Tab-separated table of C-alpha atoms in Angstrom:
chain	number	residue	atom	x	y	z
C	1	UNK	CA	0.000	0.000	0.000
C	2	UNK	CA	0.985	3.009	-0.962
C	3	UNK	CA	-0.340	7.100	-0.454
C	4	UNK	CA	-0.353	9.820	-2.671
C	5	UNK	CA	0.017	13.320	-1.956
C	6	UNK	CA	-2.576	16.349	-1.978
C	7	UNK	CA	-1.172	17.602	-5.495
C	8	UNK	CA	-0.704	13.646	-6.821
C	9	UNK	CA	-4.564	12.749	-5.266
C	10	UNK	CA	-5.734	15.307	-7.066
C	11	UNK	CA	-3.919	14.883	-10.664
C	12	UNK	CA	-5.025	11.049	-10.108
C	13	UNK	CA	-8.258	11.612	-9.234
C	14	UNK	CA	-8.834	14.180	-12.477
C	15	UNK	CA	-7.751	11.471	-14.752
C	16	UNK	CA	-10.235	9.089	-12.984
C	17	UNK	CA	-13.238	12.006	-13.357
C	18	UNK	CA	-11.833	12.122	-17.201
C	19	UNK	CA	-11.930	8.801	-18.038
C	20	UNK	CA	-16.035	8.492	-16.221
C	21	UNK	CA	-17.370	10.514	-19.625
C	22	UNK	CA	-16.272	10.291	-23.407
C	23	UNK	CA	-17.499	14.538	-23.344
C	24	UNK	CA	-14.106	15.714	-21.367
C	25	UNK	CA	-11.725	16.590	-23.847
C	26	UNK	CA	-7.884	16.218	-23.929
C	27	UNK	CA	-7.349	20.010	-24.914
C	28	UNK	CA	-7.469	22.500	-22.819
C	29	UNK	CA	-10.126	22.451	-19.892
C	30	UNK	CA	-12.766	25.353	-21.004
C	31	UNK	CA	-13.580	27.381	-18.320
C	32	UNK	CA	-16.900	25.783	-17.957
C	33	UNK	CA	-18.033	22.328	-18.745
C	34	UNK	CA	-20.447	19.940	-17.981
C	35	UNK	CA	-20.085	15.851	-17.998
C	36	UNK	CA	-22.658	13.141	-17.336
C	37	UNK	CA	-22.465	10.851	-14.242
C	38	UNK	CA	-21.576	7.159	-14.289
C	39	UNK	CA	-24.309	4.864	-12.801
C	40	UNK	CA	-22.060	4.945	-9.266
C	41	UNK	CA	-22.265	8.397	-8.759
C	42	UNK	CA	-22.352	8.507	-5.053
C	43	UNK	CA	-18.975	7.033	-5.902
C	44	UNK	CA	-18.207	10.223	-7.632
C	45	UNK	CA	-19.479	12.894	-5.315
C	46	UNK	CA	-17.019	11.921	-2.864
C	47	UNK	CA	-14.182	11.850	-5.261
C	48	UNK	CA	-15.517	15.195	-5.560
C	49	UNK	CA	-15.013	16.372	-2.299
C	50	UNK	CA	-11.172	15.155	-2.199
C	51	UNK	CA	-10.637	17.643	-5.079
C	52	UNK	CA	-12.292	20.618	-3.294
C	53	UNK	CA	-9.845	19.402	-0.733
C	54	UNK	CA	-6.769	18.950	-2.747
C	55	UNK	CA	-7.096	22.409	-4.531
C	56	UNK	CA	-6.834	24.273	-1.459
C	57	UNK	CA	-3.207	23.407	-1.675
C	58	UNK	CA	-2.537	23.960	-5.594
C	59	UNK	CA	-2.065	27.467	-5.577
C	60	UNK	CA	0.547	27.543	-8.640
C	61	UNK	CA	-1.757	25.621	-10.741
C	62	UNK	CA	-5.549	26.201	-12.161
C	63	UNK	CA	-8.190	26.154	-9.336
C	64	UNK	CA	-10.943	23.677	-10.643
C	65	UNK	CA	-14.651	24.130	-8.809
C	66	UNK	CA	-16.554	21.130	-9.330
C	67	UNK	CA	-20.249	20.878	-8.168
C	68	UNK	CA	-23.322	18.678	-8.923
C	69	UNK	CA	-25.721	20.173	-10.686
C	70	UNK	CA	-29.023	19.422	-8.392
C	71	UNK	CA	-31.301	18.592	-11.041
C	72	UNK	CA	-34.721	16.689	-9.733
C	73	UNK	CA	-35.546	13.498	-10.975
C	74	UNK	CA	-38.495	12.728	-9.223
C	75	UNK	CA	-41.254	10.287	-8.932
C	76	UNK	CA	-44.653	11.400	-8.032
C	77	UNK	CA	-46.573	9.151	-5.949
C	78	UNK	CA	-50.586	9.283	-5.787
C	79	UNK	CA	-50.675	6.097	-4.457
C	80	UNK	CA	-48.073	3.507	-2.782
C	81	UNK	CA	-49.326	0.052	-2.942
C	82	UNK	CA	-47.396	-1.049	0.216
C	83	UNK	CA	-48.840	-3.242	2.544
C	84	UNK	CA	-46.754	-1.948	5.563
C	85	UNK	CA	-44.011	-0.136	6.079
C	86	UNK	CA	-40.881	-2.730	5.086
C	87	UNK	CA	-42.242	-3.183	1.595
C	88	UNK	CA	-42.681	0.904	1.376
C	89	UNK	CA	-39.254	0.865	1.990
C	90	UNK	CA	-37.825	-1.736	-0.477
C	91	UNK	CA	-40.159	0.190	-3.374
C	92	UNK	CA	-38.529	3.764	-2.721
C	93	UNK	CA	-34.556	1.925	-2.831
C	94	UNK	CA	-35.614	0.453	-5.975
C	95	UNK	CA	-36.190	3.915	-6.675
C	96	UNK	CA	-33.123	4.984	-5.716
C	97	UNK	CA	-31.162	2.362	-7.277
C	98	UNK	CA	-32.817	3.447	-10.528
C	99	UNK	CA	-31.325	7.253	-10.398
C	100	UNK	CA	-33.831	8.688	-8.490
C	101	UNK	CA	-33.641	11.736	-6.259
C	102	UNK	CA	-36.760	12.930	-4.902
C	103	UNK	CA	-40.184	11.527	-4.035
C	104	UNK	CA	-43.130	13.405	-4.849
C	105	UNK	CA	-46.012	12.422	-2.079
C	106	UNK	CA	-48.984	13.040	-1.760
C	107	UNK	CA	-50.346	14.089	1.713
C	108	UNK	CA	-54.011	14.748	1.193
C	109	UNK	CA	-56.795	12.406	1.015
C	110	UNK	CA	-60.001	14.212	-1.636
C	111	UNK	CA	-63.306	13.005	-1.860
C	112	UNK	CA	-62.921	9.273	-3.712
C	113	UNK	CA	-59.043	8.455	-3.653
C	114	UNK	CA	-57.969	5.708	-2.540
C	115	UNK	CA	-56.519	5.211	0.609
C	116	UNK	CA	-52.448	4.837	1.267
C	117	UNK	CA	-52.614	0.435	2.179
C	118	UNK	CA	-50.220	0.950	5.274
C	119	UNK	CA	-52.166	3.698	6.468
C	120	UNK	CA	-54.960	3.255	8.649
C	121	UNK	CA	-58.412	5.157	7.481
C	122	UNK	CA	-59.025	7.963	10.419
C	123	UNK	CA	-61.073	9.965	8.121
C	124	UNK	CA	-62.324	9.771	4.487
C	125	UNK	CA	-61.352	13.145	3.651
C	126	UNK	CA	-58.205	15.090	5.234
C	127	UNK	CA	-54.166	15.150	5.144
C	128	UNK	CA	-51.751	12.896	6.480
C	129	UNK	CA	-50.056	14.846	8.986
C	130	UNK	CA	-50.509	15.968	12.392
C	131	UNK	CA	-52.768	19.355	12.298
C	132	UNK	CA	-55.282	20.605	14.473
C	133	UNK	CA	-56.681	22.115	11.378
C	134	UNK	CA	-58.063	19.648	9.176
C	135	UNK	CA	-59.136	16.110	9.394
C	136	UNK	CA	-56.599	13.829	9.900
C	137	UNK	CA	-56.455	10.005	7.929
C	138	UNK	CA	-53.697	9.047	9.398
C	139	UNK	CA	-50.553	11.064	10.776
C	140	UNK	CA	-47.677	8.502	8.550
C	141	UNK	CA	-45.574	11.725	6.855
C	142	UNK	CA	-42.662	11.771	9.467
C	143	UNK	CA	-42.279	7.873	8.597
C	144	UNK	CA	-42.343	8.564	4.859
C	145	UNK	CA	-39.972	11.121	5.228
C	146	UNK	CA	-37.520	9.431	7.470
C	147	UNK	CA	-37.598	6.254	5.214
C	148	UNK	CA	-37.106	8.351	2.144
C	149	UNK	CA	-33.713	10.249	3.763
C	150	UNK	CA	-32.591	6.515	4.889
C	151	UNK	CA	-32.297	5.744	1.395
C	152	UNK	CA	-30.593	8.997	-0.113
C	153	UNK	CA	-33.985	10.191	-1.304
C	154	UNK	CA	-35.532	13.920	-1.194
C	155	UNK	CA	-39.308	14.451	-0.274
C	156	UNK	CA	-41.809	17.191	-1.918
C	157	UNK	CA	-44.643	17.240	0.139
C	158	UNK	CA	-47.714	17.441	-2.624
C	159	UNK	CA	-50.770	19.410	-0.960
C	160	UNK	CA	-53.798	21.066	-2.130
C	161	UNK	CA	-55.068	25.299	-1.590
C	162	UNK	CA	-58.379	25.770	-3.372
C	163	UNK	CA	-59.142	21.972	-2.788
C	164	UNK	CA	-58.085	21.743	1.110
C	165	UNK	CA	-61.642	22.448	2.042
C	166	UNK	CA	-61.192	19.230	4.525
C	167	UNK	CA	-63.914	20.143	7.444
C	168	UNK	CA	-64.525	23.660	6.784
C	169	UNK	CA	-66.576	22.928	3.781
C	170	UNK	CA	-69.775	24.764	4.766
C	171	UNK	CA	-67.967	27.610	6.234
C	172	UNK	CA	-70.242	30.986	5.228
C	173	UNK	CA	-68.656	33.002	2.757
C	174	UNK	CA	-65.623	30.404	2.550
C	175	UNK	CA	-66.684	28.941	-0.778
C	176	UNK	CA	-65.866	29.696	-4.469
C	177	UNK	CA	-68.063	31.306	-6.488
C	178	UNK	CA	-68.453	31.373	-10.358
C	179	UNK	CA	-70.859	33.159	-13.412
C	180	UNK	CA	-72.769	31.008	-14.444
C	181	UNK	CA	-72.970	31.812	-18.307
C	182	UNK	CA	-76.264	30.516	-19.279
C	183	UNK	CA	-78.259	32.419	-16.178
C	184	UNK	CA	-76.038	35.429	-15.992
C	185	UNK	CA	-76.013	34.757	-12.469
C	186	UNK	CA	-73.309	34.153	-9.677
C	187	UNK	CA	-73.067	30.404	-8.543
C	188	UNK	CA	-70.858	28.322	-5.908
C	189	UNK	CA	-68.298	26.720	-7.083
C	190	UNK	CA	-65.662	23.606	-5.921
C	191	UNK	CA	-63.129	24.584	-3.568
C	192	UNK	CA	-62.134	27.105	-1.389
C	193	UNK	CA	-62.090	31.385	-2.303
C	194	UNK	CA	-59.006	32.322	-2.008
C	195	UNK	CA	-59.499	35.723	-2.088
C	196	UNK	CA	-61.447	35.460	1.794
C	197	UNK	CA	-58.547	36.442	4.438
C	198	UNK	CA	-59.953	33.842	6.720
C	199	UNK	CA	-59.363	31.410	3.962
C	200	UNK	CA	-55.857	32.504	3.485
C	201	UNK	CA	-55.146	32.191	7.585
C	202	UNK	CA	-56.783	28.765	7.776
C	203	UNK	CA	-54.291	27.276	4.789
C	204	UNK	CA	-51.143	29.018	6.530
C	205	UNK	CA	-51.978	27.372	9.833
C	206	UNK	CA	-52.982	24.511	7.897
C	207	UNK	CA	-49.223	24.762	6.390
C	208	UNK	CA	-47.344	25.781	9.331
C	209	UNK	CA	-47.875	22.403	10.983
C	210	UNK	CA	-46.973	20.868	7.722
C	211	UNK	CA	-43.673	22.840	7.854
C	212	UNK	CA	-42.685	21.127	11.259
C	213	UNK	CA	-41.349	17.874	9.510
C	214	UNK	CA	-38.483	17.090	8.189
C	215	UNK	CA	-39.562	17.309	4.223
C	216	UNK	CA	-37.212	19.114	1.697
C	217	UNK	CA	-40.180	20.728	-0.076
C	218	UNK	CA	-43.744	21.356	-1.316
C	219	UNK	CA	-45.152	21.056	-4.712
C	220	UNK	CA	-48.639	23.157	-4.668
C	221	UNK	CA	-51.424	20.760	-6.911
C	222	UNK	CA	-52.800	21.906	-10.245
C	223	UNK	CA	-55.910	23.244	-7.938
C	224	UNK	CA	-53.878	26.881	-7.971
C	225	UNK	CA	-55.952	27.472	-10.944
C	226	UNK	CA	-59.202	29.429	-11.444
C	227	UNK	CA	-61.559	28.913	-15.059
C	228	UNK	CA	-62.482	31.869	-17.169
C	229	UNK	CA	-65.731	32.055	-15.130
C	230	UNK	CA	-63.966	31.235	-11.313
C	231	UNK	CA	-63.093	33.693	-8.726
C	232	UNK	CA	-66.259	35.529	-8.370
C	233	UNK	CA	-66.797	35.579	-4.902
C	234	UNK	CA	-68.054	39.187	-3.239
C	235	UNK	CA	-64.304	39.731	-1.814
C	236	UNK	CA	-62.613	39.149	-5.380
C	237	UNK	CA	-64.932	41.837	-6.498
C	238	UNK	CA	-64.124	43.998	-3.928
C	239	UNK	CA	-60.440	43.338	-4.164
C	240	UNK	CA	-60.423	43.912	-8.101
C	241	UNK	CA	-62.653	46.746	-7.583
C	242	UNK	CA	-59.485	48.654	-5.018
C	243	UNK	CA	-57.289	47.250	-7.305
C	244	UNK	CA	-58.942	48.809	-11.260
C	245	UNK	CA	-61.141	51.171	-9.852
C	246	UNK	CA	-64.543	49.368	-10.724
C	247	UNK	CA	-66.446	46.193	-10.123
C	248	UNK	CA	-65.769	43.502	-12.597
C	249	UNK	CA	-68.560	43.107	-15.344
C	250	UNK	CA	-69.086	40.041	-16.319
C	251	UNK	CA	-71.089	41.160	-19.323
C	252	UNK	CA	-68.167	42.592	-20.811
C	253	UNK	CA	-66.175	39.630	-20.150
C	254	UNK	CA	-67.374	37.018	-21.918
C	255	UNK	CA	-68.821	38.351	-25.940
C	256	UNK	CA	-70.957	35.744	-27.669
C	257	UNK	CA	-72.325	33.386	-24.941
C	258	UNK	CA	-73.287	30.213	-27.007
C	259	UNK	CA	-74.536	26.838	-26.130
C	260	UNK	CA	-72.322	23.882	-27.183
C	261	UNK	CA	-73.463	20.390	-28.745
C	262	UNK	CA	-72.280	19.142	-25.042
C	263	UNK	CA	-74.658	21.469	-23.356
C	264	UNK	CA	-71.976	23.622	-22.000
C	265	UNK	CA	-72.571	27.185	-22.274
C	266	UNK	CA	-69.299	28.972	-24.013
C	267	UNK	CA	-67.833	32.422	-24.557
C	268	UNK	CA	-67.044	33.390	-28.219
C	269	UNK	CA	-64.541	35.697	-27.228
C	270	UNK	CA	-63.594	38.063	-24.299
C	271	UNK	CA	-63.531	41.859	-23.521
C	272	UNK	CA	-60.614	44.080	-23.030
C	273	UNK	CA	-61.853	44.391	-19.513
C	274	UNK	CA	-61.281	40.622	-19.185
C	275	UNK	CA	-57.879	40.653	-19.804
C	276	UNK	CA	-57.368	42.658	-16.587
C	277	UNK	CA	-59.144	40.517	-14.629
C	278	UNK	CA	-57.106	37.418	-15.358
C	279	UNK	CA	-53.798	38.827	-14.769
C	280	UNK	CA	-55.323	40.350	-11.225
C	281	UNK	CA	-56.117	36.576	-10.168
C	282	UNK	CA	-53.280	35.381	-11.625
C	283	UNK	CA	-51.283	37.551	-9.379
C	284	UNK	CA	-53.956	36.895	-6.543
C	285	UNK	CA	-53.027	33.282	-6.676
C	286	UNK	CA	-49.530	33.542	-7.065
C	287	UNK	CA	-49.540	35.685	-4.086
C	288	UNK	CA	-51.571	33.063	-1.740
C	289	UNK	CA	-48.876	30.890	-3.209
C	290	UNK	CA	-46.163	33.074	-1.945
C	291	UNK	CA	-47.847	33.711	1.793
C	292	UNK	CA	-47.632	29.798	2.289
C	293	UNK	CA	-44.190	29.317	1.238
C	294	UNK	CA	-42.714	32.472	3.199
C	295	UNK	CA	-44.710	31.032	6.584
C	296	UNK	CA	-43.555	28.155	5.916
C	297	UNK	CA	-39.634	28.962	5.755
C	298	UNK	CA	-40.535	31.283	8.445
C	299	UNK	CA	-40.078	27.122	10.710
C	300	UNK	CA	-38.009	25.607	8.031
C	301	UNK	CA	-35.845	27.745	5.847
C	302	UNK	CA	-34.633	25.309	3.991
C	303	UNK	CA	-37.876	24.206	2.122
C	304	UNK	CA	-38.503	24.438	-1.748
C	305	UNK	CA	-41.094	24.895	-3.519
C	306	UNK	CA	-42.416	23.985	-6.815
C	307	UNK	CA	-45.754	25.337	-8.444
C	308	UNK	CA	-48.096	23.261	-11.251
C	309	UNK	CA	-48.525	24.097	-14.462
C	310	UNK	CA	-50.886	22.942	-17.170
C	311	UNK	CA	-49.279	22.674	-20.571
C	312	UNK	CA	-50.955	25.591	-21.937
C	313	UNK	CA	-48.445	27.596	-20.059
C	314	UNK	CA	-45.623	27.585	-22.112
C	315	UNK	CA	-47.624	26.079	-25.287
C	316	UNK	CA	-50.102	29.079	-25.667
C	317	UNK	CA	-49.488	31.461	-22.891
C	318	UNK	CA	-52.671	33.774	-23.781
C	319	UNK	CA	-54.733	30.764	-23.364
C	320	UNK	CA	-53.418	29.597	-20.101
C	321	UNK	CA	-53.817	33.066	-18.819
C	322	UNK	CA	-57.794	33.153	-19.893
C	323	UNK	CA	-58.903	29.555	-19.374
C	324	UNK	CA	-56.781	28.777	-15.919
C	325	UNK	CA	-55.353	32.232	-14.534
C	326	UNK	CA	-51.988	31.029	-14.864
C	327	UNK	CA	-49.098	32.893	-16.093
C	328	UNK	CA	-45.858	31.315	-15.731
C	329	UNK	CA	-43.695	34.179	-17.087
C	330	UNK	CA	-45.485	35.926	-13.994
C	331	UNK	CA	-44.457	33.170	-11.803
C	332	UNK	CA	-40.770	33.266	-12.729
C	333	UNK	CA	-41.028	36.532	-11.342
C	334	UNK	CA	-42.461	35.255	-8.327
C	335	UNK	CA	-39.606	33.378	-7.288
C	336	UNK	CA	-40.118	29.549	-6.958
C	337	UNK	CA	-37.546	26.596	-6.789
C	338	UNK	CA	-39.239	24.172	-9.464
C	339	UNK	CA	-41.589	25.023	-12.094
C	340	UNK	CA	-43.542	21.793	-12.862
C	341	UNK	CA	-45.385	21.590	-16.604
C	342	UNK	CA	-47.524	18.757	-16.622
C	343	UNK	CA	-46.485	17.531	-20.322
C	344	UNK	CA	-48.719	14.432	-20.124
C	345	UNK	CA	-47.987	13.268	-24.077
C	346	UNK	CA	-50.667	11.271	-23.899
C	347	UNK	CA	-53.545	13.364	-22.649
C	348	UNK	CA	-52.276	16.293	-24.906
C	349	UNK	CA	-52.389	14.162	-28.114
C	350	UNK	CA	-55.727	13.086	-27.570
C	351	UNK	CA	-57.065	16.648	-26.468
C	352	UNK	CA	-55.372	18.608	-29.526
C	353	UNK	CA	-55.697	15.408	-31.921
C	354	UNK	CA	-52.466	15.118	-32.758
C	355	UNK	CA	-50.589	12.434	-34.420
C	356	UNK	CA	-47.037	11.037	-33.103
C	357	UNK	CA	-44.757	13.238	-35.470
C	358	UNK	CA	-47.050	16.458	-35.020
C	359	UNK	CA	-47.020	15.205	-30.835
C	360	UNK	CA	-42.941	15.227	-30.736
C	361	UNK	CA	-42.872	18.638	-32.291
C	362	UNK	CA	-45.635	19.719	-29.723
C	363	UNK	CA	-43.610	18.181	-26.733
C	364	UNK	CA	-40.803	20.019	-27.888
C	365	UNK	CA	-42.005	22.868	-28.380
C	366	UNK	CA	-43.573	22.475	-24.689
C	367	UNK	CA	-39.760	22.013	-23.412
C	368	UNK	CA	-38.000	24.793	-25.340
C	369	UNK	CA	-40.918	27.454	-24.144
C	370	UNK	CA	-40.486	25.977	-20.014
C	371	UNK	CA	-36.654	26.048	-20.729
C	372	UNK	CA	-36.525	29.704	-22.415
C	373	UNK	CA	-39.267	31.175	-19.612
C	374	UNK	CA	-37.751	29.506	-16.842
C	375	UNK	CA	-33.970	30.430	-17.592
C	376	UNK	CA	-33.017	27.507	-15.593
C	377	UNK	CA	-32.888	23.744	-16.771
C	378	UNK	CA	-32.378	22.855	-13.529
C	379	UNK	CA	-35.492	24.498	-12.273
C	380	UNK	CA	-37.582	23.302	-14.707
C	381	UNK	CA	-39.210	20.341	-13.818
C	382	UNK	CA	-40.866	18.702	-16.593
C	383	UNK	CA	-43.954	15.665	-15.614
C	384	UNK	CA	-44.205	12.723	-17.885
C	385	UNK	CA	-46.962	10.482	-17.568
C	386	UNK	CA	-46.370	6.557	-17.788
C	387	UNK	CA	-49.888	5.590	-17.057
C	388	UNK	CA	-52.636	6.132	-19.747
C	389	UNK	CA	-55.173	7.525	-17.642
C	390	UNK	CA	-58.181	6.479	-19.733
C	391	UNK	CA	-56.884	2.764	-19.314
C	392	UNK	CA	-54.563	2.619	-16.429
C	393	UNK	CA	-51.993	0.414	-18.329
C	394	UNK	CA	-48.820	0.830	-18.119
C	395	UNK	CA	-47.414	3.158	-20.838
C	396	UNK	CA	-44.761	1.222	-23.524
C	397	UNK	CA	-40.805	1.572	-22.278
C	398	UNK	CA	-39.737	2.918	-26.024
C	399	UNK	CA	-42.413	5.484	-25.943
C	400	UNK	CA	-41.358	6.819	-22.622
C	401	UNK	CA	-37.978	6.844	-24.107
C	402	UNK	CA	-38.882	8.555	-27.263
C	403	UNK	CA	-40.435	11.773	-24.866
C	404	UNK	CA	-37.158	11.745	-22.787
C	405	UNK	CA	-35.042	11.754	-25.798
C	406	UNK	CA	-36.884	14.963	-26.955
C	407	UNK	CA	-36.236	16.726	-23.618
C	408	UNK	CA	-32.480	15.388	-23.892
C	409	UNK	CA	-32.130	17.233	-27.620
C	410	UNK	CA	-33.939	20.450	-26.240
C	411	UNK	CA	-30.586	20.543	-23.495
C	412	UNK	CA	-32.024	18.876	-20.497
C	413	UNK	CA	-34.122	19.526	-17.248
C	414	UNK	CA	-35.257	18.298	-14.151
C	415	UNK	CA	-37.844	15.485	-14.578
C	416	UNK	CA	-40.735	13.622	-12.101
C	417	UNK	CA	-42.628	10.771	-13.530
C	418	UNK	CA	-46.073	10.444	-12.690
C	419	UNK	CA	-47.862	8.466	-11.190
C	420	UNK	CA	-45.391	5.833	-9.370
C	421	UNK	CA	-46.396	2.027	-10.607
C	422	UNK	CA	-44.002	0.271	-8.842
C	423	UNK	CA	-44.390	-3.016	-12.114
C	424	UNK	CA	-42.594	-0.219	-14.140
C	425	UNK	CA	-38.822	-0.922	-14.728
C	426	UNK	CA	-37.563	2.344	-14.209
C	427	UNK	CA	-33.623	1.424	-14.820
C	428	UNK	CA	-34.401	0.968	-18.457
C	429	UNK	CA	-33.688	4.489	-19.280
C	430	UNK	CA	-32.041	5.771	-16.185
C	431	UNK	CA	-28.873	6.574	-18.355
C	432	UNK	CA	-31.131	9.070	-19.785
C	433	UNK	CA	-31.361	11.698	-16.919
C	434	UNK	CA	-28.003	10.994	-14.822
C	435	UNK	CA	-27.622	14.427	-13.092
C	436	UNK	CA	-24.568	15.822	-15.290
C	437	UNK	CA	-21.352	17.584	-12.807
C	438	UNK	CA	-20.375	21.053	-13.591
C	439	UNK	CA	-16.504	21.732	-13.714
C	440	UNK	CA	-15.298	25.203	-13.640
C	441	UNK	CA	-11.464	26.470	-13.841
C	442	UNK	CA	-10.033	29.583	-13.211
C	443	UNK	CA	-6.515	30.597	-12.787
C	444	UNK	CA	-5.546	32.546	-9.404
């Protein structure tokens, strides 16, 4: 046995990090560049801290930084099919062993979901964690999470705002309210208004006690949303009212009210006025949004948090804006960790009709916009679905491939999968996000 020095470890240990990807060159090291990860990269980050290490002592010669990128590569989990706690944890190292870094789980129990099997049914409707604030199924987050760390694996907790109506249901004045085009009148709607301050005070409690475990973030649900006729309540109107100087109108909103072969009562177009009034709930949302996340640092300030996004975000931002109040250039502004675009391939070539070629130029299309709005690869988390949900099969391996191989062209981003099927073989394309290490070198 033999030892090196500092300045020999780390001349040894670069040709080892050079000969781990066919992308480092033999020419001069640029001053940035990125390389892909062998399978054994926990091998690798701690080859990475002996460089750090060595550096510190190399003061004649370049000074090389090198830092994993953190991009996510999650799994989202609506339901684990565990039986108890053991088998919970061999599914999440399988995970692991696959290339995953973060577990997406879902902590609240709607109205007709099925329940978690290791959990034990306190309530049909409610979270599951410890809160004097909403029904409680069963408290089993701090065992989810501790599990998770065991095995080198992040957890987002996934919670609901509008939707997290869980015992306060009937609450006066605590409900949403939409037009309701065919009687010109004002109607209740699903979920909570979010415009009511008590509303906003019951999801921060709601949210504090959430903030107490040890999670290392929060993805918000796709229920941050409000349709082209939500968010009518009497304190919206108020609010927009000290906000534009008039009540909203809903008359000038929506031009050409028509009644579709379905039944459904559409708009033909919209108003100027309209246009207003979207990007003022837009920004009422993202604020509610905000509140939660800066109580919640407020007890743990190392949380992150990622916000849903339909794909009409980045696809046809106008749309997005009238149809679901979202705005994603606006949220970019708002300053979240992960920006999550629900690019379900399947589901968006069945609702525009297109075929695969037209799909793959869609999809990509989907990624460039995220990437170019975002700013941030890293940051933007893109959702693939490999579960048809019409059939509940199992999507094909090569077509899951074919979607990931589009993001790969477009430059890369964080990725979650969705929904966790734990007969899927994950490690057949793991080699496909690897998070890639970032090498930098400057000269003192």
């Amino acid at each position: 046995m033999f030892f090196l020095s500092r300045p020999f470890l780390f001349i040894y240990l670069m040709f080892m990090l050079a000969g781990c990807s066919h992308e480092i060159k033999k020419t001069a090291l640029p001053v940035e560049k990125e390389i892909s990860l062998p399978q054994d990269h926990e091998r690798l980050e701690g080859m990475l801290e002996v460089i750090d290490e060595a550096t510190e002592e190399l003061p004649d010669l370049p000074v090389f930084k090198l830092t994993m990128k953190k991009r996510t590569i999650a799994m989202q989990v609506l339901l684990f099919q565990s039986e108890n706690l053991n088998e919970l944890e061999e599914r999440i190292w399988s995970l692991k062993k696959a290339g995953f870094n973060t577990l997406i789980v879902r902590v609240f129990q709607n109205k007709g979901d099925r329940h978690y099997r290791f959990a034990r049914k306190g309530s049909e409707t409610g979270v599951y964690f410890k809160t004097d604030h909403a029904p409680v199924v069963d408290d089993i987050l701090g065992q989810v999470a501790e599990i998770s760390h065991r095995n080198g694996i992040d957890i987002f907790a996934w919670v609901t705002t509008r939707y997290a109506d869980y015992g306060v249901e009937d609450k006066p004045g605590w409900q949403a309210v939409s037009y309701d085009l065919k009687s010109k009148g004002f109607t209740k709607a699903k979920g909570l208004n979010l415009f009511n301050r008590d509303v906003k005070n019951h999801l921060l409690s709601l949210y504090r006690d959430l903030a107490r475990y040890d999670i290392d973030g929060v993805l918000f649900q796709d229920d941050l949303v409000l349709r082209h006729n939500e968010g009518f309540s009497k304190d919206a109107r108020q609010g927009f009212a000290s906000y534009g100087g008039k009540m909203p109108d809903p008359e000038k909103f929506y031009k050409g009210i028509y009644e579709g072969s379905d039944g459904k009562y559409r708009a033909s177009s919209y108003g100027d006025e309209f246009w207003q009034w979207c990007k003022w709930k837009n920004a009422s949302l993202l604020s509610v949004a905000r509140e939660i996340k800066n109580e919640m640092k407020m007890i743990n300030p190392d949380l992150k948090f990622a916000i849903n996004f339909m794909y009409e975000a980045p696809l046809s931002p106008r749309n997005a804006l009238a149809w679901l109040s979202q705005d994603l250039e606006a949220a970019v502004k708002a300053d979240f960790d992960l920006y999550a675009v629900m690019a379900y391939h399947r589901q968006i070539s069945k609702e525009l009709q297109l075929e695969k070629e037209e799909l793959d130029k869609v999809m990509g299309q989907i990624v460039e916009n995220t990437l170019n709005t975002v700013g941030d690869a890293d940051k933007t988390l893109i959702k693939l679905q490999i579960a048809d949900w019409e059939t509940g099969k199992i999507i094909p391996i090569q077509e899951i491939k074919r979607i990931l191989e589009i993001i790969k062209k477009k430059g890369g981003s964080s990725i979650a999968f969705v929904p966790y099927r734990r007969e899927f073989d994950y490690s057949k394309f793991s080699y496909l996000f690897n998070p890639p290490v970032r090498i930098s070198a400057n000269k003192n």
